[in-house]
CSV table of C-alpha atoms in Angstrom, one decimal:
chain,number,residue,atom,x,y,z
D,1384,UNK,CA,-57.7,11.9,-9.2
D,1385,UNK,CA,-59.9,9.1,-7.8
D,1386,UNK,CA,-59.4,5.8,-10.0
D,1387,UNK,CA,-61.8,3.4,-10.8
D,1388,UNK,CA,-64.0,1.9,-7.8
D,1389,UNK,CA,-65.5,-1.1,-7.7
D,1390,UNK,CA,-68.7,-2.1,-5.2
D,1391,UNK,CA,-68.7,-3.9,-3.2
D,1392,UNK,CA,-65.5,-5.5,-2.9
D,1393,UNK,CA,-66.6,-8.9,-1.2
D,1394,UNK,CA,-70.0,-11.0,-1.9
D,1395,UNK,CA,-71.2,-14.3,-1.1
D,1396,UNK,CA,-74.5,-15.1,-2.8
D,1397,UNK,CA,-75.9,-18.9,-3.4
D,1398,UNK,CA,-76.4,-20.7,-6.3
D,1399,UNK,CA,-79.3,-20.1,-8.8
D,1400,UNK,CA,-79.4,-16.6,-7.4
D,1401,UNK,CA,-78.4,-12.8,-9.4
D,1402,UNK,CA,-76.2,-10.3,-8.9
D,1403,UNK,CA,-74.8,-7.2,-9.7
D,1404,UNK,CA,-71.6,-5.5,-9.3
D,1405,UNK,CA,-71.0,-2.0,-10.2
D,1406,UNK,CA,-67.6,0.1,-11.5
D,1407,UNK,CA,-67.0,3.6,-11.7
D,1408,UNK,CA,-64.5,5.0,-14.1
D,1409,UNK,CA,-61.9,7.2,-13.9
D,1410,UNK,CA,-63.7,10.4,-14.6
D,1411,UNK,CA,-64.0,11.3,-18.7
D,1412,UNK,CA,-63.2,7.8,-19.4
D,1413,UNK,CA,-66.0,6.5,-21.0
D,1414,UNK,CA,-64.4,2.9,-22.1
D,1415,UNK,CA,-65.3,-0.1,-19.7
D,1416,UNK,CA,-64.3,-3.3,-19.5
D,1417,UNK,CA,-64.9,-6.1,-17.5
D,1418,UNK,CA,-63.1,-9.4,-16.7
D,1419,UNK,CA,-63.3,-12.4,-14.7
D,1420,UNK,CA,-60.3,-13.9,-13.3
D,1421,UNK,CA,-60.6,-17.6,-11.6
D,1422,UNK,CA,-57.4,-19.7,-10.4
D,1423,UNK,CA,-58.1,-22.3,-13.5
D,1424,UNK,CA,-58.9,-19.9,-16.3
D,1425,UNK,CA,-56.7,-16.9,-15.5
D,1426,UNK,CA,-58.0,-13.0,-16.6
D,1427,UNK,CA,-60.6,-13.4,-19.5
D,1428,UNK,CA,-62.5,-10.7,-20.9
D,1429,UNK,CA,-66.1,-10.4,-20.5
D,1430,UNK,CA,-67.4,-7.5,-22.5
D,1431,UNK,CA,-66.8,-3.5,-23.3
D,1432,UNK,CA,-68.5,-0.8,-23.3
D,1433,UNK,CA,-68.1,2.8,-24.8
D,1434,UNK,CA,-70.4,5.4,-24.8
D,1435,UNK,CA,-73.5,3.1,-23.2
D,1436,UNK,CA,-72.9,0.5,-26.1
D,1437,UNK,CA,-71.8,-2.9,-25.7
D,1438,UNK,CA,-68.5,-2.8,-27.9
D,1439,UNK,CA,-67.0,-5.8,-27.8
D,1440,UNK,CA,-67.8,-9.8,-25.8
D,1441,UNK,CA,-65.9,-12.3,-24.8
D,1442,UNK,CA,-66.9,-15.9,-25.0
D,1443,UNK,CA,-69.5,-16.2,-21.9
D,1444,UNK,CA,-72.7,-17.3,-21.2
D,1445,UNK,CA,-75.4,-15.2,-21.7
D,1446,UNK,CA,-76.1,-15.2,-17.8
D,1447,UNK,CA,-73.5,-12.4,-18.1
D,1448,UNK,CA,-74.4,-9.5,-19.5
D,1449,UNK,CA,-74.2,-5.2,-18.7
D,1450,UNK,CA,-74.8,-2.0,-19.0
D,1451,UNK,CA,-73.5,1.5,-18.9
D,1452,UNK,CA,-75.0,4.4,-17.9
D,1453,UNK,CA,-75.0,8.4,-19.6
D,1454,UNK,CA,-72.7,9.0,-16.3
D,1455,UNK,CA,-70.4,6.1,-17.9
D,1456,UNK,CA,-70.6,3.8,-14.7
D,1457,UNK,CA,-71.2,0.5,-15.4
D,1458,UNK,CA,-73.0,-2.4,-13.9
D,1459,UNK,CA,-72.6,-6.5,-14.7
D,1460,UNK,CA,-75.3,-8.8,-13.7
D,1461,UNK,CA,-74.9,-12.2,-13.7
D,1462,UNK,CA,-78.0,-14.5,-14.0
D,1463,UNK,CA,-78.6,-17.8,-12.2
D,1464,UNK,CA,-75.4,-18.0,-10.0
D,1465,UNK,CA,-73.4,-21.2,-10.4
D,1466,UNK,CA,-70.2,-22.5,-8.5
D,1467,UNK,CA,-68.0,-21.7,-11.3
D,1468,UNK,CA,-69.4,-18.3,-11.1
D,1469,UNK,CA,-66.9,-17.9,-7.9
D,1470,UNK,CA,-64.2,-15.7,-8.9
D,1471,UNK,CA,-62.6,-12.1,-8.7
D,1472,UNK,CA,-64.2,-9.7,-11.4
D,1473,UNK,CA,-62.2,-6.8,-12.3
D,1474,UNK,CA,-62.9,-3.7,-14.3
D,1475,UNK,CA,-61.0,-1.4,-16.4
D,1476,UNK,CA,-61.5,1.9,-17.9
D,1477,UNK,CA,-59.7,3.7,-20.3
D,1478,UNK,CA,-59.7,6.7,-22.6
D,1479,UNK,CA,-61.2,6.0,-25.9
D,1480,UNK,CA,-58.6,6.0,-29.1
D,1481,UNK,CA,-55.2,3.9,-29.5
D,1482,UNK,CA,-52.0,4.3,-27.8
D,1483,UNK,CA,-54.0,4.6,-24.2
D,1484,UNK,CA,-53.1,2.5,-21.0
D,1485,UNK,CA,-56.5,0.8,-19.1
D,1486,UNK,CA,-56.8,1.2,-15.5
D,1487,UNK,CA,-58.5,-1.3,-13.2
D,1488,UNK,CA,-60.2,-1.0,-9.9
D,1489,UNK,CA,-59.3,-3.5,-7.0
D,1490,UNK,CA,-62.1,-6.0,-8.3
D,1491,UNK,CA,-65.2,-7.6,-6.5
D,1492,UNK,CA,-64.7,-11.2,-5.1
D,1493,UNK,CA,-67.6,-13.3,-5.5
D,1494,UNK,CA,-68.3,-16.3,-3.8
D,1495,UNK,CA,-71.1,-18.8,-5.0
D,1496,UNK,CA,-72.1,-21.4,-1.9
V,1305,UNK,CA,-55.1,-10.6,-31.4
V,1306,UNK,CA,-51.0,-11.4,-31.9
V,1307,UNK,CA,-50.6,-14.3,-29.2
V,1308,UNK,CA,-47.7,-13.8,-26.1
V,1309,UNK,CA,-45.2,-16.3,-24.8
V,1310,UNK,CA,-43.4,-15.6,-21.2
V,1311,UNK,CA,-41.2,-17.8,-18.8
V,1312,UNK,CA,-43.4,-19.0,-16.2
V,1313,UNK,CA,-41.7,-18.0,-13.7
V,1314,UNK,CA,-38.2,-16.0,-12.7
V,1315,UNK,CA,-36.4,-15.0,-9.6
V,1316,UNK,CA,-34.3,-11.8,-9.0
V,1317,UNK,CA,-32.4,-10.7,-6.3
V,1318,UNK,CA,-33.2,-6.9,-4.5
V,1319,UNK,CA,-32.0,-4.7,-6.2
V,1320,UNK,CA,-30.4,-5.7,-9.2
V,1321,UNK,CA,-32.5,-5.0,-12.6
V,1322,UNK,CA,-35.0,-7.6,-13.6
V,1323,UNK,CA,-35.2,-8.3,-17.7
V,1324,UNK,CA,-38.6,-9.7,-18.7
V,1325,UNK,CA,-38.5,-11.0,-22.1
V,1326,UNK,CA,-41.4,-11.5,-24.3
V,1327,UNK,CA,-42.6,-13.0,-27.8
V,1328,UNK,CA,-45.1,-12.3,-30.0
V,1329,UNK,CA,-43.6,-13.2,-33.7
V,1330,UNK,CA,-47.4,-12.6,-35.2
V,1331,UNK,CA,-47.7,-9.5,-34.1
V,1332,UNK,CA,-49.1,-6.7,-36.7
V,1333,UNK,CA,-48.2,-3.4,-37.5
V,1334,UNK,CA,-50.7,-1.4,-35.6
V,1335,UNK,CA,-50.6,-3.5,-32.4
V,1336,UNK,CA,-49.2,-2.3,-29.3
V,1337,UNK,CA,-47.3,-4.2,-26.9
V,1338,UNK,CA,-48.5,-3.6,-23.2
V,1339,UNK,CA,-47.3,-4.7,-19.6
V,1340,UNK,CA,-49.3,-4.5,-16.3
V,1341,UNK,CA,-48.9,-6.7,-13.2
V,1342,UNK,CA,-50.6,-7.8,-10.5
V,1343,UNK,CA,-49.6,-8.2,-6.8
V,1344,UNK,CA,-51.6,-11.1,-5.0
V,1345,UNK,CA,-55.1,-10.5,-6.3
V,1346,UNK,CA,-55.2,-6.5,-6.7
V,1347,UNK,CA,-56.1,-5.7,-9.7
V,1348,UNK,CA,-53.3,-5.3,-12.7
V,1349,UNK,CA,-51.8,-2.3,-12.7
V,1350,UNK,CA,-50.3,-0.6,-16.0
V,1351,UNK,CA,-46.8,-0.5,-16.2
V,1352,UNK,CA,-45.5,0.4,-20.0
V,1353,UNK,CA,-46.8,0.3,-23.5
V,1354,UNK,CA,-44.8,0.9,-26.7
V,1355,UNK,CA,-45.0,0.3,-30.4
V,1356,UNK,CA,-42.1,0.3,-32.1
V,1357,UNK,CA,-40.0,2.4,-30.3
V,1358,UNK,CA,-38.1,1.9,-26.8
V,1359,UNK,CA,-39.9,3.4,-24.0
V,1360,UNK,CA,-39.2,4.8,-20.4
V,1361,UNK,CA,-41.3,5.7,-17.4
V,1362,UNK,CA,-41.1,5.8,-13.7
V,1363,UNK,CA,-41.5,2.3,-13.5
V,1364,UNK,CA,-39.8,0.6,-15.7
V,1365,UNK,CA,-38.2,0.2,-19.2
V,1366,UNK,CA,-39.9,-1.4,-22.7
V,1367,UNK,CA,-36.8,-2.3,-25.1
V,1368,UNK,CA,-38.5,-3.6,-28.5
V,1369,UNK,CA,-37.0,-5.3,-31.2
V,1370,UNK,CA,-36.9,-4.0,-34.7
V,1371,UNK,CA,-39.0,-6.6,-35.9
V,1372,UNK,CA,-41.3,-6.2,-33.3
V,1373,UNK,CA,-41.7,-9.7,-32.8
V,1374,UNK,CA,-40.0,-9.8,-29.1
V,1375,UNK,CA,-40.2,-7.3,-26.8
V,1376,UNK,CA,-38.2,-6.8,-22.8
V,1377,UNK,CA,-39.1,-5.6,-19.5
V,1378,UNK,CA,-36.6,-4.2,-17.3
V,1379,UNK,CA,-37.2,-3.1,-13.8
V,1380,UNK,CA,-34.0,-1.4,-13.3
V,1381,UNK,CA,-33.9,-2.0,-9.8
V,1382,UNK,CA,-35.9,-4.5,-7.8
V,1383,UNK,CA,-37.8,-4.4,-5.2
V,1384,UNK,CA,-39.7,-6.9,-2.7
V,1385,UNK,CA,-42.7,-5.2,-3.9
V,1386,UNK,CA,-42.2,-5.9,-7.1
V,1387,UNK,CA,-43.0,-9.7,-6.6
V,1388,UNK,CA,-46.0,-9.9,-8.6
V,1389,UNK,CA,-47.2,-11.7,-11.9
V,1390,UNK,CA,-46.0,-9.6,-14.9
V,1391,UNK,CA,-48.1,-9.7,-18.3
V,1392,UNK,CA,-47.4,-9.1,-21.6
V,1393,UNK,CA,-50.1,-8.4,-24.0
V,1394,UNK,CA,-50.5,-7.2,-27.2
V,1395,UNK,CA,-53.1,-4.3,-28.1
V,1396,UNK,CA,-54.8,-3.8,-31.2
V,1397,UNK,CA,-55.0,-0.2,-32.3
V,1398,UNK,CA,-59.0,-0.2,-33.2
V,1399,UNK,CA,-62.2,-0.1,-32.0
V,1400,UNK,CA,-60.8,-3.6,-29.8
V,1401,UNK,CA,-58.5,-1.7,-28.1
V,1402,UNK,CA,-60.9,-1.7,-24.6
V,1403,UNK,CA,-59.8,-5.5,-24.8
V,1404,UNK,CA,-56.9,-6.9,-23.2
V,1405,UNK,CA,-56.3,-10.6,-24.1
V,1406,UNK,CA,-53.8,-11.5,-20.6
V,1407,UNK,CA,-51.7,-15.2,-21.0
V,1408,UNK,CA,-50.5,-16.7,-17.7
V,1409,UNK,CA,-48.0,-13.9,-17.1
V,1410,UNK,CA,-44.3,-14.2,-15.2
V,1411,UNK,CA,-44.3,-14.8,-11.7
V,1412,UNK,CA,-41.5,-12.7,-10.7
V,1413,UNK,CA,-40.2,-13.7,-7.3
V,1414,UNK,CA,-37.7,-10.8,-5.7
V,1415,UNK,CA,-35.5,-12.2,-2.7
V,1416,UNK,CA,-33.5,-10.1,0.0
């Protein structure tokens, strides 16, 4: 069973620009979540989605935002780059309902230069 | 969310069992108390999950006290690759449950 892959794994982009990473879940999860993880802030949560709606947010700018797809892949774009941007963003997908475990991909490092 | 306190960091020797320990005295009665950890920049990897009751996997072992308020990893028999940063975070059981709230975690350090 193929888990959760996340593209591309490495990007360098420069400042003021936008990008987009992109996760695949676990196939028939349709729960996905997304966090940023930086040296100085640790894992925070950036949003979830279930069934192409955006269930829950964490505290971000709105330079972050998502989407999910009928297919249940997801995509986060983040809007006018800055340095603090630079960090590893991971995703997680899950079943939907209590007493399920999240899985995560292997994450997408961004650099900001 | 119920908050989590760990040890910053602990060391354990190959091959003898490591004991986690965690708190979370505000937890509630329909959240779930999980542990994933995450070797050098992978991403976290699920280990165990419980509620009330003591549970067992592959992996590892969840002991939970019965006031739920602590909670205690055991790796019954370390590894080097189990060097890693191990979290402890509580779940709630409703339509938040795609949110994981992660502290700063254990950095577990296994030596030869």
């Amino acid at each position: 069973k193929a888990g959760v892959t996340q593209t591309p794994r490495y990007l360098i982009k420069t400042r003021g620009q936008q990008v987009t990473l992109s996760c695949s879940p676990i196939s028939g999860h349709r729960s996905v979540s997304w966090y940023q993880q930086t040296p100085g802030q640790g894992l925070q949560f950036l949003f979830e989605y279930f069934s192409e709606t955006q269930r829950n947010k964490g505290n971000f700018p709105g330079r972050f935002s998502g989407r999910q797809f009928s297919n249940s892949r997801s995509e986060m774009n983040v809007s006018t780059l800055e340095l603090g941007d630079s960090a590893l963003y991971l995703c997680a997908s899950s079943f939907s309902g209590e007493n399920t475990e999240a899985f995560f991909g292997q994450g997408t490092r961004l650099t900001v230069v | 969310d119920a908050k989590t306190t760990q040890p910053t960091s602990m060391d354990c020797a190959e091959g003898r069992a490591a004991n986690l320990p965690c708190n979370h005295s505000t937890i509630s009665g329909n959240e779930y108390v999980y542990w994933y950890r995450q070797i050098h920049s992978q991403g976290p990897q699920y280990i165990i999950h419980g509620l009330k009751n003591n549970e067992t996997n592959e992996m590892a072992s969840l002991i939970i006290t019965e006031d739920r308020k602590s909670s205690t990893l055991i790796l019954p028999h370390a590894t080097l690759r189990d060097t890693a940063v191990y979290y402890c975070i509580v779940r709630v059981a409703t339509n938040s449950w795609g949110k994981l709230q992660f502290g700063a975690g254990t950095q577990v350090v296994v030596t030869p």
